[in-house]
Amino acid sequence: MISQIITASFVIALAIGLSALFFIGSNYILDRFLSSESLTADLDRQRRDKIREGIRPWIFVGPAVLVLVVYLVYPVFASLIYSMQDRNADGFVGFANYAWAFGNDGFQIAIRNNILWLIIVPTMSTAFGLVIAYMTDRLWWGQIARTLVFLPMAISFVGASVIWKFIYDYKGSGEEIGLLNAVVMALGGEPQAWISLQPWNNILLMVILIWIQTGFAMVILGAAIRGVPEDTLEASIMEGANNFQIFFKIVIPQIFGTIVVVWTTITILVLKIFDIVFAMTNGQWETQVLANFMYDQLFRSGDIGRGSAVAIVIMLAVTPVMIYNIRRARMENQ
Amino acid sequence: MHHTNKMPLATLAKHATVFLLVLLWTLPTLGLLISSVRDKDSLTTSGWWTALAPAERNEVYRTPTADAQSQSGDVFVIEDRLFEVDARVLDTWGSRPTDLTANQAGETVTMDNGTRMTLTKDGQFRWESDQPFELSRGERVFYVSQVPPTFTLNNYEEVLSSEGVGRAFINTLTVTLPATFIPILIAAFAAYALAWMNFPGRLWILAGIVGLLVVPLQISLIPVLRMYTGLSGIFGWEAKSYGGVWLAHTGFGLPLAVYLLRNYMAGLPKEVMESARMDGASHFEVFRTIVLPLSIPALASFAIFQFLWVWNDLLVALVFLGQGEGKTVMTAQLVELLGSRGDNWEILTSGAFITMLVPLVVFVSMQRYFVRGLLAGSVK
């Protein structure tokens, strides 16, 4: 134990030291060997300065570009190629992997479930977040309430899965220790094995992500609500509007842009959802989703072609958002 | 709203609704926390919400044999204890499992053969007979007792030592710290260049980074893993190493890091930097002495993001570090426990809480920076 801690700290220090050394060292080398101080002629100096300062941006931005190209840009193209190759990435098979996927039951269930997740999770998280943000705004204990709702954001998907699996626990004999079954029994119902109860088990898995993401929506929307001009609120109160009218007719229209942003951000997260399904059911009982299906193809069946084809499908789903973001960013920086 | 004082009923409803929602969001975690400090037996037999009430437990006791009898006067007596003196209270008992509530504690009951048996609340057992006992085997007595709530840290001890969570904690730390620091460093330099330096291709890189913000990391798993395997074949490195995970997390975290930091740095006052440049300071000096100190809030925001993300990550660790080989991180260990110890809630609850502890502390203590980062990071 102790020796591992020492090894770990050493490795951490080394990694941190080396990366810091790169930047300090390369800037030092640049200043040292392309210094213009030794030159006498003005023209030579200017030329030397120009070369040096032309190189420097690339020292600054180079590592980031290199890492991004290796870990994100190249993989997009590599996956595209792998997705048209066979299971060991040896031979070209055209669109056979895609054709296989769309004819596969597991894939179809995954697509169906992903669509359900995409409809339900962002909508519910945004709705809960909006309601809680609005109701806790100007509440004297609102800050505490918001912190408590926000807290699940810090919990890993796996940790959250354990928390909720405990709630959904089913024993079938003796006293039920799962909260959900206890509530059902208190209301006079029969305890259920929720995790395998189709199709409701999908909803129960979504609840976990809604529970986590509501805090995110609440924080962003809360800030937007505080940004609604005071005078529009006061004017509507003067007019005799009640809380509901203010909420739906004044607040929501003014923060609609932010609502769309929150909804989109959660949508992108949902497309990639993996941990919760992996930990809770591993895709059994018709709870499969794309990311877990892909993991299955890759690491259980060992099929690079099919796994890559599923990855490309996930990629295609986020592409519209990507294109929109790039266009907007380019417009802003022009 | 200002006018709510005029509508006490509406205000009350609002308080109640918020309270209910907060309860709904808190109870799951609370249940886990309470369960993790309950002892194993009560955890599996009763819901965590009963943790503060005494638990009813049904047990069997076997009486001593005739060897244990003593004689006082005409009476033969066997004495014993059902359980050690503690806070437990005996309620009822019977001689058959179906008869648990036949006799009350403290009552002296005459048995079929004329012997008299007494069980008191504190667990004392007394059995009298006018004839010598001739038992070669103890009789069975079935009883119900009330066990007061007990809380224990045994679950934590067990999960830390024998279930590999202690080791996994160190592994997670080894993954997380460099995987948080390296992207910050790389991104800070890149962000400065993109905000304050002029060079060809600047706008293209910027647009590319915005595009990469939403690329799902699933797309990178196979190509990067194959690259690692290829490199390990050439150079003899391990294909699954901490270094590989750090760099992978760096790659996946960089778009957000550069985006956040560039936006922040671009908003810094231009005059300060220009006057420093006029005085002959190089870009590196301006970056180190002016921009970096001014950017600490943004750096902190991203650091918390990346720390939480890496600490809580499962997929990247599973793929690039694998399970087994002593490098398992906590999330992977927890998934493994979910599979192998799915019904051992004492292990799962305490294990899960250990994985959550550090993120919760970081989160609560640095919430302000985290919120600031969220607000800046959501692409408007």
XYZ file of C-alpha atoms in Angstrom:
714
model
C 0.000 0.000 0.000
C 2.608 2.536 1.113
C 4.945 1.645 -1.722
C 2.142 2.082 -4.205
C 1.343 5.510 -2.846
C 4.992 6.495 -3.184
C 5.186 5.106 -6.733
C 1.964 6.875 -7.659
C 3.119 10.233 -6.293
C 6.452 9.846 -8.081
C 4.745 9.062 -11.378
C 2.353 11.980 -10.931
C 5.214 14.373 -10.198
C 7.145 13.053 -13.187
C 4.224 13.499 -15.585
C 3.538 16.988 -14.348
C 7.208 17.919 -14.374
C 7.857 16.641 -17.886
C 4.929 18.460 -19.435
C 5.864 21.700 -17.695
C 9.455 21.199 -18.788
C 8.418 20.971 -22.425
C 6.914 24.441 -22.488
C 9.569 26.124 -20.412
C 12.362 24.339 -22.274
C 11.130 24.968 -25.779
C 10.551 28.651 -25.118
C 14.003 28.893 -23.587
C 15.595 27.198 -26.595
C 13.734 29.502 -28.944
C 14.853 32.625 -27.087
C 18.409 31.324 -26.776
C 19.113 30.190 -30.315
C 17.030 32.637 -32.263
C 17.936 35.671 -30.224
C 18.538 38.810 -32.250
C 20.753 40.466 -29.668
C 24.009 39.269 -31.186
C 23.128 40.744 -34.581
C 24.133 44.280 -35.430
C 22.334 45.103 -38.652
C 18.738 46.233 -38.149
C 17.495 44.272 -41.115
C 19.060 41.047 -39.816
C 17.563 41.674 -36.402
C 14.111 42.226 -37.786
C 14.331 39.111 -39.896
C 15.536 37.041 -36.931
C 12.736 38.457 -34.744
C 10.187 37.655 -37.380
C 11.341 34.059 -37.706
C 11.386 33.603 -33.919
C 7.970 35.094 -33.339
C 6.600 33.142 -36.292
C 7.666 29.906 -34.662
C 6.489 30.731 -31.157
C 2.716 30.451 -31.739
C 3.302 26.896 -32.869
C 5.123 26.029 -29.678
C 2.114 27.381 -27.802
C -0.580 25.787 -29.898
C 1.363 22.835 -31.315
C 0.943 20.303 -28.485
C -2.800 20.959 -28.325
C -3.206 20.585 -32.086
C -1.094 17.440 -32.113
C -3.060 15.811 -29.292
C -6.393 16.799 -30.844
C -5.402 15.422 -34.224
C -4.163 12.139 -32.773
C -7.022 11.571 -30.316
C -10.036 13.080 -32.078
C -9.502 14.050 -35.728
C -7.584 11.029 -36.971
C -9.935 8.594 -35.145
C -12.958 9.974 -37.005
C -11.400 9.062 -40.343
C -9.854 5.841 -39.082
C -13.240 4.702 -37.701
C -14.864 5.530 -41.014
C -12.388 3.251 -42.773
C -12.581 0.486 -40.146
C -16.368 0.526 -40.409
C -16.024 -0.668 -44.006
C -13.578 -3.430 -43.155
C -13.989 -6.902 -41.703
C -13.726 -7.941 -38.066
C -9.915 -7.756 -37.955
C -9.659 -4.667 -40.181
C -7.995 -6.744 -42.892
C -10.317 -6.673 -45.896
C -12.699 -4.142 -47.399
C -16.364 -5.139 -47.042
C -18.165 -1.983 -48.195
C -21.353 -1.274 -46.294
C -21.770 -4.839 -45.050
C -21.275 -3.838 -41.389
C -23.959 -1.169 -41.636
C -26.294 -3.579 -43.389
C -25.630 -6.149 -40.668
C -26.271 -3.564 -37.933
C -29.584 -2.357 -39.314
C -30.775 -5.942 -39.624
C -29.649 -6.862 -36.113
C -32.194 -7.099 -33.288
C -29.829 -5.743 -30.651
C -29.015 -2.725 -32.796
C -32.667 -2.028 -33.525
C -33.508 -2.171 -29.836
C -30.553 0.114 -29.133
C -31.767 2.628 -31.713
C -35.297 2.502 -30.301
C -34.013 2.977 -26.753
C -31.639 5.768 -27.727
C -34.547 7.618 -29.316
C -36.588 7.126 -26.142
C -33.673 8.378 -24.036
C -33.279 11.358 -26.372
C -36.924 12.306 -26.032
C -37.382 11.708 -22.327
C -34.133 12.573 -20.531
C -33.344 16.052 -21.928
C -36.995 17.068 -21.702
C -37.520 15.886 -18.139
C -34.169 17.215 -16.879
C -34.773 20.600 -18.461
C -38.348 20.749 -17.172
C -37.415 19.788 -13.605
C -34.404 22.091 -13.707
C -36.544 24.986 -14.902
C -39.245 24.451 -12.289
C -36.775 24.083 -9.427
C -34.728 27.081 -10.595
C -37.852 29.248 -10.793
C -39.296 28.098 -7.481
C -36.055 28.428 -5.506
C -35.302 31.876 -6.950
C -35.882 34.344 -4.077
C -36.703 31.578 -1.623
C -34.838 32.192 1.631
C -33.561 28.627 1.740
C -33.234 28.447 -2.045
C -29.440 28.208 -1.985
C -29.508 25.074 0.194
C -32.231 23.545 -1.931
C -30.266 24.213 -5.116
C -27.064 22.753 -3.666
C -28.869 19.551 -2.689
C -30.424 19.146 -6.137
C -27.077 19.974 -7.709
C -25.122 17.448 -5.645
C -25.748 14.380 -7.848
C -23.717 16.138 -10.575
C -20.615 15.168 -8.586
C -21.551 11.492 -8.437
C -20.243 9.131 -11.080
C -22.721 7.326 -13.313
C -21.545 4.082 -11.756
C -22.022 5.396 -8.217
C -25.463 6.672 -9.174
C -26.246 3.264 -10.643
C -25.457 1.596 -7.311
C -27.639 4.145 -5.510
C -30.600 3.479 -7.781
C -30.086 -0.245 -8.088
C -30.511 -0.312 -4.328
C -33.765 1.615 -4.687
C -35.012 -0.814 -7.358
C -33.881 -3.876 -5.363
C -36.205 -6.862 -5.376
C -35.919 -9.883 -3.135
C -39.246 -11.609 -3.681
C -39.286 -13.066 -0.182
C -39.145 -11.556 3.276
C -39.087 -7.824 3.754
C -38.260 -5.749 0.663
C -35.273 -3.469 1.272
C -35.653 -1.513 -1.984
C -37.387 1.834 -1.494
C -39.475 1.526 -4.651
C -40.911 -1.854 -3.714
C -41.526 -0.657 -0.164
C -43.536 2.277 -1.507
C -45.445 0.026 -3.908
C -46.262 -2.373 -1.084
C -47.291 0.454 1.238
C -49.751 1.507 -1.471
C -51.089 -2.034 -1.620
C -49.250 -3.248 -4.715
C -47.131 -6.295 -5.414
C -43.333 -6.000 -5.318
C -41.711 -6.234 -8.764
C -38.313 -7.170 -10.171
C -38.062 -3.706 -11.692
C -34.752 -4.131 -13.511
C -36.138 -6.878 -15.752
C -39.660 -5.496 -16.076
C -40.065 -4.470 -19.713
C -40.548 -1.819 -20.958
C -40.540 0.126 -17.685
C -36.953 -0.808 -16.877
C -35.818 1.614 -19.608
C -37.643 4.441 -17.878
C -36.092 3.460 -14.551
C -32.616 3.686 -16.069
C -33.468 7.099 -17.528
C -34.534 8.289 -14.085
C -30.900 7.957 -12.996
C -29.656 10.348 -15.661
C -32.548 12.760 -15.094
C -31.651 12.738 -11.406
C -28.063 13.674 -12.263
C -28.708 16.212 -15.042
C -31.507 18.223 -13.437
C -28.902 20.032 -11.344
C -27.061 21.102 -14.468
C -30.226 22.425 -16.098
C -31.234 24.152 -12.873
C -27.937 26.045 -12.518
C -27.820 27.306 -16.103
C -31.507 28.206 -16.198
C -31.332 29.744 -12.726
C -28.668 32.164 -13.947
C -30.812 32.990 -16.974
C -33.868 33.622 -14.798
C -31.879 36.026 -12.639
C -30.967 37.807 -15.867
C -34.603 38.549 -16.741
C -34.980 42.340 -16.399
C -36.611 43.365 -13.165
C -38.854 45.980 -14.779
C -40.630 43.471 -17.043
C -41.441 41.381 -13.971
C -42.627 44.374 -11.986
C -44.737 45.616 -14.874
C -46.480 42.264 -15.140
C -47.114 42.191 -11.381
C -48.647 45.654 -11.683
C -50.894 44.310 -14.401
C -52.069 41.688 -11.924
C -50.389 38.639 -13.448
C -50.063 35.633 -11.160
C -47.002 33.424 -10.714
C -48.041 30.983 -13.436
C -48.657 33.728 -15.950
C -45.335 35.377 -15.152
C -43.568 32.029 -15.541
C -45.123 31.039 -18.854
C -45.612 34.420 -20.506
C -42.657 36.476 -19.258
C -39.864 34.238 -17.989
C -39.942 31.340 -20.453
C -40.013 33.456 -23.630
C -37.088 35.551 -22.344
C -34.856 32.586 -21.515
C -35.943 30.389 -24.403
C -32.495 30.534 -26.011
C -30.891 29.176 -22.837
C -33.502 26.428 -22.594
C -32.532 25.270 -26.078
C -28.827 25.301 -25.125
C -29.452 23.223 -21.998
C -31.643 20.810 -23.889
C -29.020 20.386 -26.649
C -26.170 19.869 -24.187
C -28.061 17.101 -22.378
C -29.069 15.585 -25.720
C -25.427 15.208 -26.742
C -24.643 13.604 -23.397
C -27.566 11.191 -23.765
C -26.394 10.058 -27.208
C -23.196 8.783 -25.622
C -24.813 7.209 -22.573
C -22.911 4.088 -21.590
C -22.009 3.692 -17.924
C -25.537 3.500 -16.544
C -26.679 0.744 -18.884
C -23.360 -1.088 -18.595
C -23.559 -1.110 -14.793
C -27.296 -1.705 -14.350
C -28.319 -4.287 -16.969
C -25.503 -4.545 -19.525
C -28.190 -4.246 -22.165
C -30.234 -7.216 -20.997
C -34.041 -7.176 -20.889
C -34.189 -4.922 -23.934
C -32.359 -1.998 -22.355
C -29.535 -1.907 -24.918
C -28.229 1.478 -26.097
C -25.836 2.300 -28.929
C -22.717 2.974 -26.877
C -23.090 -0.265 -24.946
C -23.884 -2.182 -28.134
C -20.689 -0.818 -29.603
C -18.703 -1.859 -26.528
C -20.180 -5.357 -26.882
C -19.153 -5.610 -30.528
C -15.660 -4.406 -29.779
C -14.628 -6.016 -26.566
C -16.904 -9.053 -26.308
C -17.216 -10.110 -29.957
C -13.889 -8.531 -30.928
C -15.310 -7.198 -34.183
C -13.551 -3.992 -35.208
C -15.637 -3.452 -38.347
C -19.036 -3.732 -36.684
C -17.962 -1.808 -33.596
C -16.672 1.040 -35.770
C -19.878 1.095 -37.801
C -21.882 1.652 -34.587
C -19.424 4.371 -33.513
C -19.955 6.124 -36.843
C -23.725 5.985 -36.313
C -23.280 7.765 -32.958
C -20.975 10.270 -34.653
C -23.507 10.989 -37.397
C -26.145 11.707 -34.779
C -24.094 14.555 -33.247
C -22.927 15.960 -36.587
C -25.797 18.468 -37.048
C -25.003 20.059 -33.684
C -21.319 20.109 -34.579
C -21.901 21.872 -37.887
C -24.215 24.399 -36.267
C -21.634 25.194 -33.563
C -18.803 25.643 -36.060
C -20.835 27.972 -38.256
C -21.838 30.092 -35.299
C -18.274 30.239 -33.947
C -16.914 31.311 -37.316
C -19.516 34.042 -37.591
C -18.652 35.366 -34.133
C -14.912 35.512 -34.782
C -15.054 37.102 -38.183
C -41.607 37.192 -5.848
C -42.384 40.350 -3.867
C -46.098 39.895 -3.770
C -46.118 36.397 -2.323
C -46.673 37.704 1.197
C -50.228 38.474 0.226
C -50.885 34.843 -0.680
C -49.920 32.674 2.285
C -51.515 29.558 0.781
C -49.608 29.884 -2.486
C -46.395 30.511 -0.536
C -46.984 27.455 1.591
C -47.624 25.346 -1.495
C -44.408 26.629 -3.007
C -42.372 25.757 0.084
C -43.973 22.324 0.222
C -43.334 21.609 -3.455
C -39.702 22.653 -3.260
C -39.276 20.611 -0.094
C -40.762 17.564 -1.792
C -38.540 17.943 -4.841
C -35.436 18.392 -2.702
C -36.417 15.317 -0.705
C -36.790 13.342 -3.913
C -33.304 14.389 -4.991
C -31.676 13.731 -1.604
C -33.282 10.503 -0.422
C -31.448 8.172 -2.833
C -28.012 9.280 -1.639
C -29.147 9.383 1.965
C -30.364 5.797 1.696
C -26.998 4.709 0.408
C -25.124 6.549 3.146
C -27.294 5.183 5.955
C -27.153 1.665 4.572
C -23.384 1.743 4.351
C -23.052 2.160 8.129
C -25.678 -0.411 9.125
C -24.552 -3.842 10.103
C -24.793 -6.493 7.465
C -27.618 -8.497 9.054
C -30.036 -5.656 9.593
C -29.169 -4.243 6.160
C -30.378 -7.377 4.380
C -33.482 -7.908 6.504
C -34.980 -4.432 6.758
C -35.202 -1.253 4.717
C -32.779 1.565 5.530
C -35.682 3.820 6.513
C -36.236 1.584 9.547
C -32.609 2.004 10.603
C -33.513 4.145 13.601
C -36.226 1.787 14.857
C -35.249 -1.417 16.648
C -35.229 -4.378 14.321
C -37.151 -7.540 15.100
C -35.056 -10.645 14.733
C -36.150 -14.277 14.844
C -33.589 -16.735 16.101
C -33.156 -20.275 17.342
C -31.497 -21.212 20.593
C -30.451 -24.692 21.642
C -30.507 -25.428 25.346
C -27.570 -27.054 27.131
C -27.700 -30.828 27.719
C -28.257 -32.652 30.987
C -24.536 -32.305 31.800
C -25.077 -28.653 32.613
C -27.706 -29.238 35.292
C -27.188 -28.455 38.926
C -29.281 -29.401 41.932
C -30.591 -26.954 44.487
C -32.788 -28.645 47.049
C -35.272 -30.867 45.265
C -35.089 -28.969 42.051
C -32.790 -29.616 39.118
C -31.856 -26.476 37.247
C -30.217 -25.666 33.921
C -29.156 -22.054 33.521
C -27.694 -20.298 30.519
C -27.811 -17.122 28.479
C -29.439 -16.809 25.086
C -27.266 -13.882 24.116
C -24.656 -11.642 25.697
C -25.940 -8.799 27.796
C -26.336 -5.853 25.457
C -29.133 -3.625 24.340
C -31.145 -6.483 22.894
C -34.552 -7.248 24.343
C -36.237 -10.632 24.211
C -39.886 -10.363 23.272
C -41.636 -13.682 22.883
C -40.652 -17.289 22.441
C -42.000 -20.752 21.691
C -40.848 -24.303 21.307
C -41.815 -24.556 17.645
C -40.900 -22.207 14.791
C -44.600 -21.667 14.131
C -45.162 -20.722 17.778
C -42.848 -17.732 18.045
C -45.302 -15.641 20.006
C -46.626 -18.412 22.303
C -44.930 -17.182 25.483
C -43.964 -13.759 26.784
C -40.541 -12.946 28.179
C -40.403 -13.195 31.965
C -43.270 -15.672 32.116
C -42.609 -19.111 33.608
C -44.070 -21.744 31.342
C -44.830 -25.304 32.324
C -43.849 -27.662 29.546
C -45.613 -30.863 28.485
C -43.328 -33.001 30.630
C -43.875 -30.871 33.722
C -40.612 -28.946 33.543
C -40.712 -25.165 33.939
C -38.922 -22.831 31.588
C -38.295 -19.100 32.043
C -36.761 -16.692 29.548
C -36.274 -13.135 30.702
C -36.076 -9.961 28.653
C -32.323 -9.625 29.023
C -31.720 -13.107 27.615
C -31.433 -15.238 30.782
C -32.553 -18.808 30.465
C -33.708 -20.937 33.426
C -35.136 -24.408 33.227
C -36.326 -26.257 36.309
C -37.385 -29.822 36.783
C -38.378 -31.969 39.752
C -36.665 -34.985 38.186
C -33.092 -34.982 36.917
C -32.818 -33.913 33.284
C -31.931 -36.683 30.879
C -31.122 -34.699 27.796
C -28.356 -35.909 25.557
C -29.218 -33.256 23.017
C -30.392 -29.699 23.729
C -33.983 -28.694 23.091
C -34.624 -25.976 20.564
C -36.238 -22.706 21.583
C -37.454 -20.183 19.032
C -37.544 -16.552 20.079
C -38.150 -13.052 18.844
C -35.885 -10.243 20.029
C -35.732 -6.517 19.424
C -32.319 -5.403 18.260
C -31.620 -1.704 18.763
C -30.154 0.156 15.784
C -26.416 -0.205 15.586
C -24.121 1.634 13.264
C -20.739 0.363 12.306
C -17.788 1.118 10.067
C -17.102 -2.590 9.513
C -18.455 -2.436 5.978
C -15.901 0.211 5.110
C -13.091 -1.787 6.654
C -14.117 -4.857 4.697
C -14.525 -3.134 1.367
C -11.245 -1.223 1.676
C -9.145 -4.201 2.613
C -10.556 -7.333 1.052
C -12.516 -6.055 -1.919
C -9.700 -4.139 -3.580
C -11.345 -0.738 -3.224
C -8.411 0.662 -1.247
C -6.027 -0.227 -4.028
C -8.479 1.049 -6.655
C -8.632 4.386 -4.814
C -4.896 4.877 -5.290
C -5.166 3.802 -8.928
C -7.919 6.347 -9.530
C -5.784 9.029 -7.929
C -2.855 8.028 -10.146
C -5.044 8.363 -13.219
C -6.810 11.556 -12.185
C -4.119 14.012 -11.076
C -1.921 13.977 -14.199
C -4.995 13.634 -16.432
C -6.233 16.886 -14.882
C -2.979 18.792 -14.906
C -1.618 17.946 -18.376
C -4.653 19.183 -20.364
C -4.773 22.400 -18.326
C -1.163 23.150 -19.126
C -1.464 22.340 -22.829
C -4.773 24.157 -23.136
C -3.568 27.281 -21.350
C -0.747 27.783 -23.855
C -2.995 27.032 -26.816
C -5.722 29.323 -25.488
C -3.243 32.177 -25.128
C -2.005 31.698 -28.679
C -5.551 31.577 -30.036
C -6.568 34.668 -28.098
C -3.529 36.932 -28.373
C -1.126 35.776 -31.070
C -1.425 36.294 -34.784
C -0.583 33.402 -37.008
C -1.983 31.803 -40.146
C -4.689 29.207 -39.565
C -5.741 30.642 -36.189
C -9.427 30.872 -37.098
C -9.407 27.396 -38.593
C -7.990 25.889 -35.438
C -10.574 27.759 -33.398
C -13.457 26.510 -35.530
C -12.023 23.003 -35.398
C -11.936 23.070 -31.606
C -15.555 24.213 -31.414
C -16.469 21.328 -33.724
C -14.530 18.822 -31.645
C -16.452 19.864 -28.504
C -19.251 17.445 -29.333
C -17.322 14.563 -30.949
C -18.283 11.418 -28.998
C -15.240 9.746 -27.522
C -16.595 6.375 -28.681
C -15.223 7.225 -32.097
C -11.683 7.278 -30.703
C -11.679 4.020 -28.797
C -10.751 1.587 -31.569
C -8.293 3.753 -33.522
C -6.432 4.878 -30.400
C -6.379 1.397 -28.906
C -4.972 0.006 -32.151
C -2.417 2.778 -32.211
C -1.336 1.919 -28.648
C -1.114 -1.770 -29.522
C 0.932 -0.945 -32.606
C 3.320 1.296 -30.649
C 3.687 -1.303 -27.934
C 4.675 -3.825 -30.620
C 7.350 -1.520 -31.983
C 8.791 -0.077 -28.778
C 7.927 -2.831 -26.344
C 5.798 -0.549 -24.147
C 2.758 -1.836 -22.369
C -0.338 -1.250 -24.512
C -2.407 -0.500 -21.407
C -0.532 1.994 -19.282
C -1.210 5.021 -17.116
C 0.575 7.157 -19.689
C -1.878 6.051 -22.358
C -4.858 6.915 -20.171
C -3.470 10.327 -19.254
C -2.982 11.237 -22.887
C -6.398 9.878 -23.857
C -8.091 11.962 -21.155
C -5.993 14.923 -22.269
C -7.259 14.511 -25.812
C -10.883 14.148 -24.783
C -10.751 17.073 -22.338
C -8.776 19.494 -24.517
C -11.567 20.915 -26.718
C -13.542 22.138 -23.720
C -10.378 23.305 -21.946
C -9.128 25.355 -24.911
C -12.611 26.705 -25.593
C -13.212 27.825 -22.001
C -9.759 29.270 -21.467
C -9.599 31.057 -24.817
C -12.916 32.766 -24.206
C -11.734 33.833 -20.783
C -8.314 35.037 -21.927
C -9.766 36.918 -24.895
C -11.803 38.923 -22.388
C -8.746 40.122 -20.439
C -7.861 43.826 -20.832
C -5.912 44.357 -24.024
C -3.991 47.410 -22.757
C -2.139 45.519 -20.039
C -0.767 43.004 -22.484
C 0.074 45.522 -25.158
C 2.012 47.736 -22.806
C 3.962 44.750 -21.522
C 4.769 43.784 -25.102
C 5.886 47.367 -25.803
C 8.285 47.123 -22.889
C 9.944 44.215 -24.633
C 8.354 41.276 -22.815
C 8.108 38.165 -24.965
C 4.835 36.318 -25.386
C 6.098 33.660 -23.017
C 6.789 36.245 -20.327
C 3.422 37.944 -20.825
C 1.738 34.563 -20.599
C 3.608 33.506 -17.481
C 3.539 36.738 -15.524
C 0.267 38.384 -16.583
C -2.198 36.079 -18.302
C -1.722 32.945 -16.224
C -2.245 34.638 -12.832
C -5.271 36.528 -14.159
C -6.794 33.317 -15.541
C -6.801 31.391 -12.284
C -10.612 31.431 -11.936
C -11.026 29.908 -15.404
C -8.223 27.428 -14.772
C -9.904 26.394 -11.519
C -13.260 25.950 -13.269
C -11.823 23.651 -15.861
C -9.679 21.821 -13.306
C -12.799 20.886 -11.330
C -14.600 19.772 -14.481
C -11.758 17.613 -15.645
C -11.081 16.249 -12.165
C -14.703 15.175 -11.704
C -14.931 13.832 -15.218
C -11.761 11.733 -14.973
C -12.436 10.565 -11.426
C -15.945 9.436 -12.398
C -15.022 8.039 -15.807
C -15.586 4.371 -16.521
C -15.298 3.876 -20.270
C -11.856 5.367 -20.914
C -10.382 3.493 -17.963
C -12.020 0.219 -19.021
C -10.704 0.467 -22.553
C -7.224 1.889 -22.055
C -6.340 0.515 -18.617
C -8.418 -2.641 -18.528
C -9.507 -4.634 -15.525
C -7.182 -6.732 -13.444
C -3.392 -6.316 -13.566
C -3.651 -4.157 -10.457
C -4.616 -1.063 -12.413
C -8.396 -1.248 -11.932
C -9.867 2.147 -11.077
C -12.701 2.571 -8.587
C -15.564 2.865 -11.050
C -14.454 -0.339 -12.799
C -14.025 -2.052 -9.435
C -17.528 -1.002 -8.438
C -19.007 -2.392 -11.645
C -17.162 -5.626 -10.995
C -18.590 -5.765 -7.463
C -22.073 -5.101 -8.873
C -21.617 -8.217 -10.957
C -19.923 -10.509 -8.469
C -21.456 -9.242 -5.198
C -24.788 -8.037 -6.530
C -26.690 -8.908 -3.359
C -24.048 -7.865 -0.849
C -25.383 -4.418 -0.261
C -23.054 -3.823 2.696
C -20.130 -3.994 0.258
C -21.812 -2.127 -2.586
C -23.114 0.761 -0.503
C -19.864 1.387 1.327
C -17.838 0.871 -1.858
C -20.018 3.316 -3.763
C -19.753 5.885 -1.008
C -15.960 5.683 -1.019
C -15.910 6.386 -4.754
C -18.218 9.370 -4.217
C -16.424 10.888 -1.263
C -13.639 12.814 -2.997
C -15.826 14.249 -5.804
C -18.428 15.357 -3.253
C -15.839 17.153 -1.130
C -14.272 18.823 -4.181
C -17.696 19.723 -5.479
C -19.082 21.217 -2.306
C -15.955 23.189 -1.494
C -15.444 24.523 -5.028
C -19.071 24.815 -6.146
C -18.652 28.484 -7.082
C -15.924 27.761 -9.629
C -17.812 24.781 -10.952
C -20.944 26.833 -11.580
C -18.896 29.560 -13.228
C -17.336 26.983 -15.543
C -20.726 25.501 -16.384
C -22.090 28.901 -17.303
C -19.102 29.662 -19.523
C -18.940 26.203 -21.030
C -22.465 25.694 -22.227
C -22.174 26.717 -25.851
C -24.623 29.569 -26.089
